[in-house]
Amino acid sequence: MAFQVTSAQPCFPLSTFSSYTNNYKTRVFNASAENPSRRIALFQLVTAISQPQLFDANAKLSRTVGNKSETSMLPVDAEPTTSVTAENVLEWTKRDNRRMLHAVYRVGNLDKTIKFYTECLGMKLLRRRDIPEERYSNAFLGYGPEDSNFTVELTYNYGVDKYDIGTGFGHFGIAVEDVAKRVELIKTKVGKVTREPGPVKGGSTVIAFVEDPDGYKFELIERRPTREPLCQVMLRVGDLDRAIDFYRKGFGMELLRKRDNPEYRYTVAIMGYGPEDKNTVLELTYNYGIREYDKGNGYAQIAIGTDDVYKTAEAIKLSGGKIIREPGPLQGINTKITVCLDPDGWKTAFVDNIDFLKELE
């Protein structure tokens, strides 16, 4: 999913599952209908247009949430969710077939970053495309196919060579068998090591930290071989208990573990859809006394797969999240998505699982 610069301000045009917001460009949809291979790069974060423009038509759907009747807007070609209650929607999130699909962020030099990720971090370049008429390029990298592994989507906007990462985004985690050996390799490639190999504070796991050419941090974690080496995304939050409650209810994640480190004045919670040695997880970090963070303009969002974007949106609303793109199919390709913000303002796009696989085809 790519982002696009349409003015002096570096705004971010995301392709499918990256910039699922209610700001879209009609001409991009039209271009997609003429060229199906471009379908996955449709959704641009640009000039806002009204909600009715996002669909061919809209229809009202009345449903009951708890004891309250409400009316919402759904596209006529969507499969409406039947009468739901708060209890069964939140229970459903725990049974939904969910997986973290990828993370999206901007870089200033795509070739340089791809070289670092492949040569130093051992990732594979899965696909790459250039869209000159929209003035952006993007690349997908990871340790396995997109239909089964978590990946990163790097987006380069023409003419923008630097982004502000901010203080809220933490790092990506990569599991490696020998941290010291990997660090030596990175040094030979003139990579930047910001923390030498050694035990984690308050624990015994060997870790190290390195930075990519844009300053995004990667934590190298010493572990035995795993099917998902790209194992972690760390974000800082201002209220950990609130965040845990939201991701449990709204996202259907499990709290895998929680650790308080009073000596270093921080607490972390690991959340995800399965054991962290086999799945990519979300690490939420609370630093004592800090309630807000600057999110910058570099990191964008995570995409997560779901079997039902409509129920997902209901669960997010019931859990205190904000829907910034109502659930429904995107005009021209019918991929069903919804986009939300968590209580700290971190953005996540949910995409229909079947539609996601169709897009990869």
mmCIF file of N, CA and C in Angstrom, residues 106-227:
data_model
loop_
_atom_site.group_PDB
_atom_site.id
_atom_site.type_symbol
_atom_site.label_atom_id
_atom_site.label_comp_id
_atom_site.label_asym_id
_atom_site.label_seq_id
_atom_site.Cartn_x
_atom_site.Cartn_y
_atom_site.Cartn_z
ATOM 1 N N ARG A 106 6.795 5.097 5.400
ATOM 2 C CA ARG A 106 7.441 5.839 4.326
ATOM 3 C C ARG A 106 8.954 5.815 4.470
ATOM 4 N N VAL A 107 9.642 5.808 3.355
ATOM 5 C CA VAL A 107 11.104 5.866 3.353
ATOM 6 C C VAL A 107 11.561 6.909 2.338
ATOM 7 N N GLY A 108 12.783 7.413 2.523
ATOM 8 C CA GLY A 108 13.297 8.469 1.658
ATOM 9 C C GLY A 108 14.080 7.991 0.465
ATOM 10 N N ASN A 109 14.542 6.734 0.482
ATOM 11 C CA ASN A 109 15.309 6.182 -0.643
ATOM 12 C C ASN A 109 14.991 4.688 -0.720
ATOM 13 N N LEU A 110 14.131 4.327 -1.652
ATOM 14 C CA LEU A 110 13.643 2.951 -1.710
ATOM 15 C C LEU A 110 14.754 1.955 -2.012
ATOM 16 N N ASP A 111 15.603 2.254 -2.979
ATOM 17 C CA ASP A 111 16.681 1.326 -3.344
ATOM 18 C C ASP A 111 17.633 1.090 -2.173
ATOM 19 N N LYS A 112 17.991 2.152 -1.492
ATOM 20 C CA LYS A 112 18.913 2.048 -0.360
ATOM 21 C C LYS A 112 18.301 1.212 0.768
ATOM 22 N N THR A 113 17.020 1.414 1.009
ATOM 23 C CA THR A 113 16.353 0.679 2.082
ATOM 24 C C THR A 113 16.189 -0.791 1.724
ATOM 25 N N ILE A 114 15.808 -1.083 0.495
ATOM 26 C CA ILE A 114 15.693 -2.475 0.054
ATOM 27 C C ILE A 114 17.028 -3.189 0.198
ATOM 28 N N LYS A 115 18.107 -2.527 -0.178
ATOM 29 C CA LYS A 115 19.446 -3.115 -0.069
ATOM 30 C C LYS A 115 19.770 -3.459 1.386
ATOM 31 N N PHE A 116 19.448 -2.551 2.306
ATOM 32 C CA PHE A 116 19.707 -2.800 3.723
ATOM 33 C C PHE A 116 18.877 -3.976 4.240
ATOM 34 N N TYR A 117 17.610 -4.007 3.880
ATOM 35 C CA TYR A 117 16.732 -5.055 4.398
ATOM 36 C C TYR A 117 17.106 -6.435 3.858
ATOM 37 N N THR A 118 17.513 -6.505 2.612
ATOM 38 C CA THR A 118 17.858 -7.801 2.031
ATOM 39 C C THR A 118 19.251 -8.263 2.440
ATOM 40 N N GLU A 119 20.207 -7.362 2.439
ATOM 41 C CA GLU A 119 21.591 -7.753 2.730
ATOM 42 C C GLU A 119 21.897 -7.826 4.220
ATOM 43 N N CYS A 120 21.300 -6.953 5.011
ATOM 44 C CA CYS A 120 21.609 -6.902 6.441
ATOM 45 C C CYS A 120 20.596 -7.642 7.315
ATOM 46 N N LEU A 121 19.319 -7.549 6.950
ATOM 47 C CA LEU A 121 18.281 -8.163 7.773
ATOM 48 C C LEU A 121 17.815 -9.502 7.227
ATOM 49 N N GLY A 122 18.246 -9.854 6.013
ATOM 50 C CA GLY A 122 17.922 -11.165 5.452
ATOM 51 C C GLY A 122 16.521 -11.293 4.887
ATOM 52 N N MET A 123 15.841 -10.168 4.648
ATOM 53 C CA MET A 123 14.494 -10.224 4.064
ATOM 54 C C MET A 123 14.557 -10.503 2.563
ATOM 55 N N LYS A 124 13.412 -10.868 2.013
ATOM 56 C CA LYS A 124 13.278 -11.071 0.574
ATOM 57 C C LYS A 124 12.408 -9.954 -0.005
ATOM 58 N N LEU A 125 12.780 -9.486 -1.188
ATOM 59 C CA LEU A 125 11.934 -8.530 -1.897
ATOM 60 C C LEU A 125 10.830 -9.331 -2.573
ATOM 61 N N LEU A 126 9.598 -9.179 -2.110
ATOM 62 C CA LEU A 126 8.476 -9.973 -2.600
ATOM 63 C C LEU A 126 7.858 -9.373 -3.855
ATOM 64 N N ARG A 127 7.750 -8.068 -3.893
ATOM 65 C CA ARG A 127 7.274 -7.389 -5.096
ATOM 66 C C ARG A 127 7.544 -5.899 -4.969
ATOM 67 N N ARG A 128 7.574 -5.271 -6.124
ATOM 68 C CA ARG A 128 7.867 -3.837 -6.171
ATOM 69 C C ARG A 128 7.145 -3.232 -7.360
ATOM 70 N N ARG A 129 6.691 -2.014 -7.218
ATOM 71 C CA ARG A 129 6.049 -1.353 -8.350
ATOM 72 C C ARG A 129 6.299 0.149 -8.298
ATOM 73 N N ASP A 130 6.278 0.749 -9.468
ATOM 74 C CA ASP A 130 6.449 2.187 -9.599
ATOM 75 C C ASP A 130 5.216 2.741 -10.299
ATOM 76 N N ILE A 131 4.640 3.789 -9.752
ATOM 77 C CA ILE A 131 3.454 4.416 -10.326
ATOM 78 C C ILE A 131 3.808 5.870 -10.629
ATOM 79 N N PRO A 132 4.489 6.129 -11.746
ATOM 80 C CA PRO A 132 4.972 7.485 -12.032
ATOM 81 C C PRO A 132 3.881 8.528 -12.135
ATOM 82 N N GLU A 133 2.716 8.152 -12.674
ATOM 83 C CA GLU A 133 1.646 9.144 -12.807
ATOM 84 C C GLU A 133 1.107 9.588 -11.458
ATOM 85 N N GLU A 134 1.311 8.764 -10.420
ATOM 86 C CA GLU A 134 0.890 9.128 -9.062
ATOM 87 C C GLU A 134 2.080 9.551 -8.204
ATOM 88 N N ARG A 135 3.270 9.503 -8.798
ATOM 89 C CA ARG A 135 4.506 9.982 -8.155
ATOM 90 C C ARG A 135 4.846 9.231 -6.863
ATOM 91 N N TYR A 136 4.754 7.915 -6.924
ATOM 92 C CA TYR A 136 5.216 7.124 -5.793
ATOM 93 C C TYR A 136 5.639 5.733 -6.271
ATOM 94 N N SER A 137 6.436 5.089 -5.436
ATOM 95 C CA SER A 137 6.843 3.701 -5.639
ATOM 96 C C SER A 137 6.711 2.993 -4.307
ATOM 97 N N ASN A 138 6.510 1.671 -4.356
ATOM 98 C CA ASN A 138 6.513 0.936 -3.096
ATOM 99 C C ASN A 138 7.050 -0.464 -3.294
ATOM 100 N N ALA A 139 7.418 -1.070 -2.179
ATOM 101 C CA ALA A 139 7.997 -2.406 -2.210
ATOM 102 C C ALA A 139 7.543 -3.174 -0.974
ATOM 103 N N PHE A 140 7.305 -4.471 -1.170
ATOM 104 C CA PHE A 140 6.897 -5.359 -0.083
ATOM 105 C C PHE A 140 8.036 -6.329 0.206
ATOM 106 N N LEU A 141 8.443 -6.398 1.456
ATOM 107 C CA LEU A 141 9.531 -7.276 1.859
ATOM 108 C C LEU A 141 9.141 -8.076 3.092
ATOM 109 N N GLY A 142 9.743 -9.249 3.229
ATOM 110 C CA GLY A 142 9.473 -10.087 4.385
ATOM 111 C C GLY A 142 10.263 -11.374 4.306
ATOM 112 N N TYR A 143 9.867 -12.335 5.129
ATOM 113 C CA TYR A 143 10.574 -13.613 5.206
ATOM 114 C C TYR A 143 9.772 -14.771 4.632
ATOM 115 N N GLY A 144 8.654 -14.462 3.999
ATOM 116 C CA GLY A 144 7.823 -15.492 3.395
ATOM 117 C C GLY A 144 6.706 -14.851 2.607
ATOM 118 N N PRO A 145 5.884 -15.646 1.916
ATOM 119 C CA PRO A 145 4.795 -15.128 1.083
ATOM 120 C C PRO A 145 3.816 -14.280 1.884
ATOM 121 N N GLU A 146 3.217 -13.298 1.214
ATOM 122 C CA GLU A 146 2.279 -12.391 1.873
ATOM 123 C C GLU A 146 1.015 -13.087 2.357
ATOM 124 N N ASP A 147 0.657 -14.205 1.740
ATOM 125 C CA ASP A 147 -0.569 -14.885 2.165
ATOM 126 C C ASP A 147 -0.393 -15.687 3.443
ATOM 127 N N SER A 148 0.853 -15.747 3.953
ATOM 128 C CA SER A 148 1.072 -16.512 5.180
ATOM 129 C C SER A 148 2.009 -15.824 6.162
ATOM 130 N N ASN A 149 2.720 -14.784 5.740
ATOM 131 C CA ASN A 149 3.704 -14.125 6.593
ATOM 132 C C ASN A 149 3.431 -12.636 6.729
ATOM 133 N N PHE A 150 3.873 -12.086 7.838
ATOM 134 C CA PHE A 150 3.820 -10.646 8.051
ATOM 135 C C PHE A 150 4.897 -9.989 7.203
ATOM 136 N N THR A 151 4.582 -8.852 6.607
ATOM 137 C CA THR A 151 5.536 -8.165 5.740
ATOM 138 C C THR A 151 5.571 -6.673 6.076
ATOM 139 N N VAL A 152 6.546 -5.983 5.476
ATOM 140 C CA VAL A 152 6.588 -4.523 5.561
ATOM 141 C C VAL A 152 6.354 -3.966 4.164
ATOM 142 N N GLU A 153 5.624 -2.879 4.120
ATOM 143 C CA GLU A 153 5.428 -2.179 2.856
ATOM 144 C C GLU A 153 6.128 -0.837 2.942
ATOM 145 N N LEU A 154 7.144 -0.667 2.131
ATOM 146 C CA LEU A 154 7.901 0.581 2.086
ATOM 147 C C LEU A 154 7.343 1.455 0.976
ATOM 148 N N THR A 155 7.102 2.722 1.276
ATOM 149 C CA THR A 155 6.573 3.632 0.275
ATOM 150 C C THR A 155 7.500 4.820 0.100
ATOM 151 N N TYR A 156 7.846 5.081 -1.158
ATOM 152 C CA TYR A 156 8.658 6.250 -1.489
ATOM 153 C C TYR A 156 7.818 7.225 -2.303
ATOM 154 N N ASN A 157 7.669 8.447 -1.804
ATOM 155 C CA ASN A 157 6.966 9.506 -2.520
ATOM 156 C C ASN A 157 7.999 10.364 -3.247
ATOM 157 N N TYR A 158 7.825 10.537 -4.525
ATOM 158 C CA TYR A 158 8.790 11.280 -5.338
ATOM 159 C C TYR A 158 9.152 12.622 -4.682
ATOM 160 N N GLY A 159 10.438 12.849 -4.557
ATOM 161 C CA GLY A 159 10.926 14.132 -4.069
ATOM 162 C C GLY A 159 10.966 14.292 -2.571
ATOM 163 N N VAL A 160 10.481 13.317 -1.821
ATOM 164 C CA VAL A 160 10.500 13.403 -0.353
ATOM 165 C C VAL A 160 11.555 12.436 0.170
ATOM 166 N N ASP A 161 12.642 12.962 0.702
ATOM 167 C CA ASP A 161 13.753 12.094 1.099
ATOM 168 C C ASP A 161 13.924 11.971 2.606
ATOM 169 N N LYS A 162 13.007 12.567 3.370
ATOM 170 C CA LYS A 162 13.162 12.489 4.823
ATOM 171 C C LYS A 162 11.801 12.571 5.494
ATOM 172 N N TYR A 163 11.614 11.785 6.544
ATOM 173 C CA TYR A 163 10.380 11.790 7.314
ATOM 174 C C TYR A 163 10.692 11.866 8.801
ATOM 175 N N ASP A 164 9.730 12.373 9.543
ATOM 176 C CA ASP A 164 9.841 12.451 10.993
ATOM 177 C C ASP A 164 9.204 11.199 11.590
ATOM 178 N N ILE A 165 9.994 10.368 12.212
ATOM 179 C CA ILE A 165 9.473 9.126 12.792
ATOM 180 C C ILE A 165 8.693 9.399 14.075
ATOM 181 N N GLY A 166 9.001 10.481 14.754
ATOM 182 C CA GLY A 166 8.298 10.805 15.987
ATOM 183 C C GLY A 166 8.807 10.007 17.172
ATOM 184 N N THR A 167 8.093 10.118 18.287
ATOM 185 C CA THR A 167 8.499 9.430 19.514
ATOM 186 C C THR A 167 7.571 8.279 19.882
ATOM 187 N N GLY A 168 6.459 8.142 19.171
ATOM 188 C CA GLY A 168 5.491 7.103 19.512
ATOM 189 C C GLY A 168 5.832 5.736 18.960
ATOM 190 N N PHE A 169 6.278 5.701 17.692
ATOM 191 C CA PHE A 169 6.664 4.409 17.124
ATOM 192 C C PHE A 169 7.951 3.942 17.775
ATOM 193 N N GLY A 170 7.978 2.660 18.137
ATOM 194 C CA GLY A 170 9.153 2.112 18.806
ATOM 195 C C GLY A 170 10.103 1.401 17.875
ATOM 196 N N HIS A 171 9.727 0.171 17.466
ATOM 197 C CA HIS A 171 10.623 -0.617 16.623
ATOM 198 C C HIS A 171 9.888 -1.817 16.050
ATOM 199 N N PHE A 172 10.540 -2.464 15.120
ATOM 200 C CA PHE A 172 10.136 -3.786 14.640
ATOM 201 C C PHE A 172 11.065 -4.804 15.279
ATOM 202 N N GLY A 173 10.534 -5.987 15.561
ATOM 203 C CA GLY A 173 11.360 -7.046 16.124
ATOM 204 C C GLY A 173 11.635 -8.126 15.100
ATOM 205 N N ILE A 174 12.885 -8.615 15.060
ATOM 206 C CA ILE A 174 13.278 -9.691 14.156
ATOM 207 C C ILE A 174 13.962 -10.791 14.961
ATOM 208 N N ALA A 175 13.451 -12.003 14.840
ATOM 209 C CA ALA A 175 14.046 -13.145 15.528
ATOM 210 C C ALA A 175 15.204 -13.696 14.706
ATOM 211 N N VAL A 176 16.377 -13.837 15.332
ATOM 212 C CA VAL A 176 17.554 -14.393 14.668
ATOM 213 C C VAL A 176 18.183 -15.441 15.584
ATOM 214 N N GLU A 177 18.860 -16.389 15.004
ATOM 215 C CA GLU A 177 19.470 -17.455 15.802
ATOM 216 C C GLU A 177 20.698 -16.985 16.569
ATOM 217 N N ASP A 178 21.471 -16.067 15.978
ATOM 218 C CA ASP A 178 22.711 -15.599 16.591
ATOM 219 C C ASP A 178 22.784 -14.083 16.431
ATOM 220 N N VAL A 179 22.418 -13.348 17.473
ATOM 221 C CA VAL A 179 22.380 -11.888 17.409
ATOM 222 C C VAL A 179 23.769 -11.301 17.151
ATOM 223 N N ALA A 180 24.774 -11.799 17.855
ATOM 224 C CA ALA A 180 26.125 -11.259 17.703
ATOM 225 C C ALA A 180 26.621 -11.416 16.259
ATOM 226 N N LYS A 181 26.353 -12.567 15.666
ATOM 227 C CA LYS A 181 26.773 -12.816 14.290
ATOM 228 C C LYS A 181 26.060 -11.877 13.320
ATOM 229 N N ARG A 182 24.773 -11.663 13.539
ATOM 230 C CA ARG A 182 24.028 -10.763 12.661
ATOM 231 C C ARG A 182 24.531 -9.325 12.801
ATOM 232 N N VAL A 183 24.846 -8.914 14.001
ATOM 233 C CA VAL A 183 25.357 -7.563 14.221
ATOM 234 C C VAL A 183 26.686 -7.368 13.503
ATOM 235 N N GLU A 184 27.544 -8.361 13.545
ATOM 236 C CA GLU A 184 28.824 -8.253 12.836
ATOM 237 C C GLU A 184 28.610 -8.109 11.334
ATOM 238 N N LEU A 185 27.653 -8.854 10.798
ATOM 239 C CA LEU A 185 27.326 -8.738 9.378
ATOM 240 C C LEU A 185 26.856 -7.323 9.051
ATOM 241 N N ILE A 186 25.981 -6.794 9.886
ATOM 242 C CA ILE A 186 25.453 -5.447 9.655
ATOM 243 C C ILE A 186 26.579 -4.416 9.700
ATOM 244 N N LYS A 187 27.513 -4.602 10.591
ATOM 245 C CA LYS A 187 28.646 -3.675 10.671
ATOM 246 C C LYS A 187 29.501 -3.722 9.413
ATOM 247 N N THR A 188 29.679 -4.900 8.852
ATOM 248 C CA THR A 188 30.469 -4.998 7.613
ATOM 249 C C THR A 188 29.773 -4.311 6.450
ATOM 250 N N LYS A 189 28.464 -4.183 6.537
ATOM 251 C CA LYS A 189 27.687 -3.495 5.501
ATOM 252 C C LYS A 189 27.506 -2.018 5.836
ATOM 253 N N VAL A 190 28.250 -1.575 6.833
ATOM 254 C CA VAL A 190 28.211 -0.183 7.287
ATOM 255 C C VAL A 190 26.821 0.192 7.813
ATOM 256 N N GLY A 191 26.165 -0.764 8.449
ATOM 257 C CA GLY A 191 24.894 -0.474 9.087
ATOM 258 C C GLY A 191 25.107 0.169 10.441
ATOM 259 N N LYS A 192 24.087 0.791 10.971
ATOM 260 C CA LYS A 192 24.184 1.499 12.240
ATOM 261 C C LYS A 192 23.667 0.623 13.378
ATOM 262 N N VAL A 193 24.533 0.311 14.334
ATOM 263 C CA VAL A 193 24.169 -0.476 15.512
ATOM 264 C C VAL A 193 24.028 0.492 16.675
ATOM 265 N N THR A 194 22.845 0.559 17.272
ATOM 266 C CA THR A 194 22.611 1.498 18.362
ATOM 267 C C THR A 194 22.659 0.840 19.741
ATOM 268 N N ARG A 195 22.632 -0.492 19.776
ATOM 269 C CA ARG A 195 22.800 -1.229 21.030
ATOM 270 C C ARG A 195 23.492 -2.529 20.724
ATOM 271 N N GLU A 196 24.639 -2.722 21.349
ATOM 272 C CA GLU A 196 25.420 -3.932 21.117
ATOM 273 C C GLU A 196 24.705 -5.155 21.699
ATOM 274 N N PRO A 197 25.013 -6.350 21.204
ATOM 275 C CA PRO A 197 24.365 -7.558 21.714
ATOM 276 C C PRO A 197 24.569 -7.743 23.216
ATOM 277 N N GLY A 198 23.516 -8.176 23.898
ATOM 278 C CA GLY A 198 23.585 -8.412 25.329
ATOM 279 C C GLY A 198 22.206 -8.688 25.881
ATOM 280 N N PRO A 199 22.118 -9.131 27.132
ATOM 281 C CA PRO A 199 20.823 -9.463 27.735
ATOM 282 C C PRO A 199 19.916 -8.239 27.820
ATOM 283 N N VAL A 200 18.617 -8.457 27.652
ATOM 284 C CA VAL A 200 17.639 -7.386 27.784
ATOM 285 C C VAL A 200 17.604 -6.919 29.231
ATOM 286 N N LYS A 201 17.280 -5.651 29.444
ATOM 287 C CA LYS A 201 17.205 -5.123 30.807
ATOM 288 C C LYS A 201 16.202 -5.927 31.627
ATOM 289 N N GLY A 202 16.655 -6.432 32.738
ATOM 290 C CA GLY A 202 15.779 -7.175 33.625
ATOM 291 C C GLY A 202 15.493 -8.592 33.180
ATOM 292 N N GLY A 203 16.229 -9.096 32.175
ATOM 293 C CA GLY A 203 15.991 -10.449 31.676
ATOM 294 C C GLY A 203 17.254 -11.094 31.156
ATOM 295 N N SER A 204 17.091 -12.214 30.460
ATOM 296 C CA SER A 204 18.250 -12.962 29.971
ATOM 297 C C SER A 204 18.296 -13.082 28.448
ATOM 298 N N THR A 205 17.222 -12.733 27.756
ATOM 299 C CA THR A 205 17.193 -12.840 26.304
ATOM 300 C C THR A 205 18.199 -11.886 25.679
ATOM 301 N N VAL A 206 19.007 -12.400 24.779
ATOM 302 C CA VAL A 206 20.027 -11.583 24.104
ATOM 303 C C VAL A 206 19.370 -10.786 22.987
ATOM 304 N N ILE A 207 19.613 -9.479 22.989
ATOM 305 C CA ILE A 207 19.055 -8.604 21.966
ATOM 306 C C ILE A 207 20.114 -7.623 21.485
ATOM 307 N N ALA A 208 19.803 -6.921 20.414
ATOM 308 C CA ALA A 208 20.605 -5.803 19.922
ATOM 309 C C ALA A 208 19.659 -4.901 19.152
ATOM 310 N N PHE A 209 20.064 -3.646 18.952
ATOM 311 C CA PHE A 209 19.259 -2.721 18.166
ATOM 312 C C PHE A 209 20.072 -2.148 17.018
ATOM 313 N N VAL A 210 19.434 -2.077 15.864
ATOM 314 C CA VAL A 210 20.060 -1.460 14.690
ATOM 315 C C VAL A 210 19.049 -0.503 14.071
ATOM 316 N N GLU A 211 19.557 0.413 13.236
ATOM 317 C CA GLU A 211 18.686 1.347 12.544
ATOM 318 C C GLU A 211 18.842 1.198 11.043
ATOM 319 N N ASP A 212 17.713 1.341 10.327
ATOM 320 C CA ASP A 212 17.777 1.298 8.870
ATOM 321 C C ASP A 212 18.171 2.690 8.362
ATOM 322 N N PRO A 213 18.330 2.885 7.064
ATOM 323 C CA PRO A 213 18.790 4.183 6.545
ATOM 324 C C PRO A 213 17.888 5.361 6.891
ATOM 325 N N ASP A 214 16.611 5.112 7.200
ATOM 326 C CA ASP A 214 15.696 6.198 7.544
ATOM 327 C C ASP A 214 15.568 6.417 9.044
ATOM 328 N N GLY A 215 16.244 5.582 9.831
ATOM 329 C CA GLY A 215 16.180 5.736 11.275
ATOM 330 C C GLY A 215 15.164 4.866 11.972
ATOM 331 N N TYR A 216 14.447 4.002 11.231
ATOM 332 C CA TYR A 216 13.533 3.060 11.877
ATOM 333 C C TYR A 216 14.353 2.010 12.619
ATOM 334 N N LYS A 217 13.969 1.754 13.865
ATOM 335 C CA LYS A 217 14.738 0.827 14.696
ATOM 336 C C LYS A 217 14.243 -0.604 14.534
ATOM 337 N N PHE A 218 15.192 -1.530 14.586
ATOM 338 C CA PHE A 218 14.896 -2.960 14.562
ATOM 339 C C PHE A 218 15.577 -3.603 15.760
ATOM 340 N N GLU A 219 14.791 -4.341 16.531
ATOM 341 C CA GLU A 219 15.335 -5.107 17.649
ATOM 342 C C GLU A 219 15.623 -6.519 17.155
ATOM 343 N N LEU A 220 16.864 -6.947 17.272
ATOM 344 C CA LEU A 220 17.245 -8.319 16.934
ATOM 345 C C LEU A 220 17.113 -9.153 18.198
ATOM 346 N N ILE A 221 16.282 -10.175 18.148
ATOM 347 C CA ILE A 221 15.978 -10.994 19.321
ATOM 348 C C ILE A 221 16.499 -12.411 19.083
ATOM 349 N N GLU A 222 17.346 -12.896 19.973
ATOM 350 C CA GLU A 222 17.924 -14.227 19.787
ATOM 351 C C GLU A 222 16.908 -15.303 20.145
ATOM 352 N N ARG A 223 16.503 -16.080 19.127
ATOM 353 C CA ARG A 223 15.531 -17.153 19.289
ATOM 354 C C ARG A 223 15.882 -18.295 18.360
ATOM 355 N N ARG A 224 15.323 -19.445 18.648
ATOM 356 C CA ARG A 224 15.487 -20.564 17.740
ATOM 357 C C ARG A 224 14.687 -20.279 16.463
ATOM 358 N N PRO A 225 14.940 -21.013 15.391
ATOM 359 C CA PRO A 225 14.261 -20.760 14.112
ATOM 360 C C PRO A 225 12.739 -20.720 14.259
ATOM 361 N N THR A 226 12.113 -19.808 13.570
ATOM 362 C CA THR A 226 10.667 -19.639 13.628
ATOM 363 C C THR A 226 10.122 -19.404 12.224
ATOM 364 N N ARG A 227 8.856 -19.722 12.029
ATOM 365 C CA ARG A 227 8.230 -19.517 10.723
ATOM 366 C C ARG A 227 7.952 -18.041 10.466
#
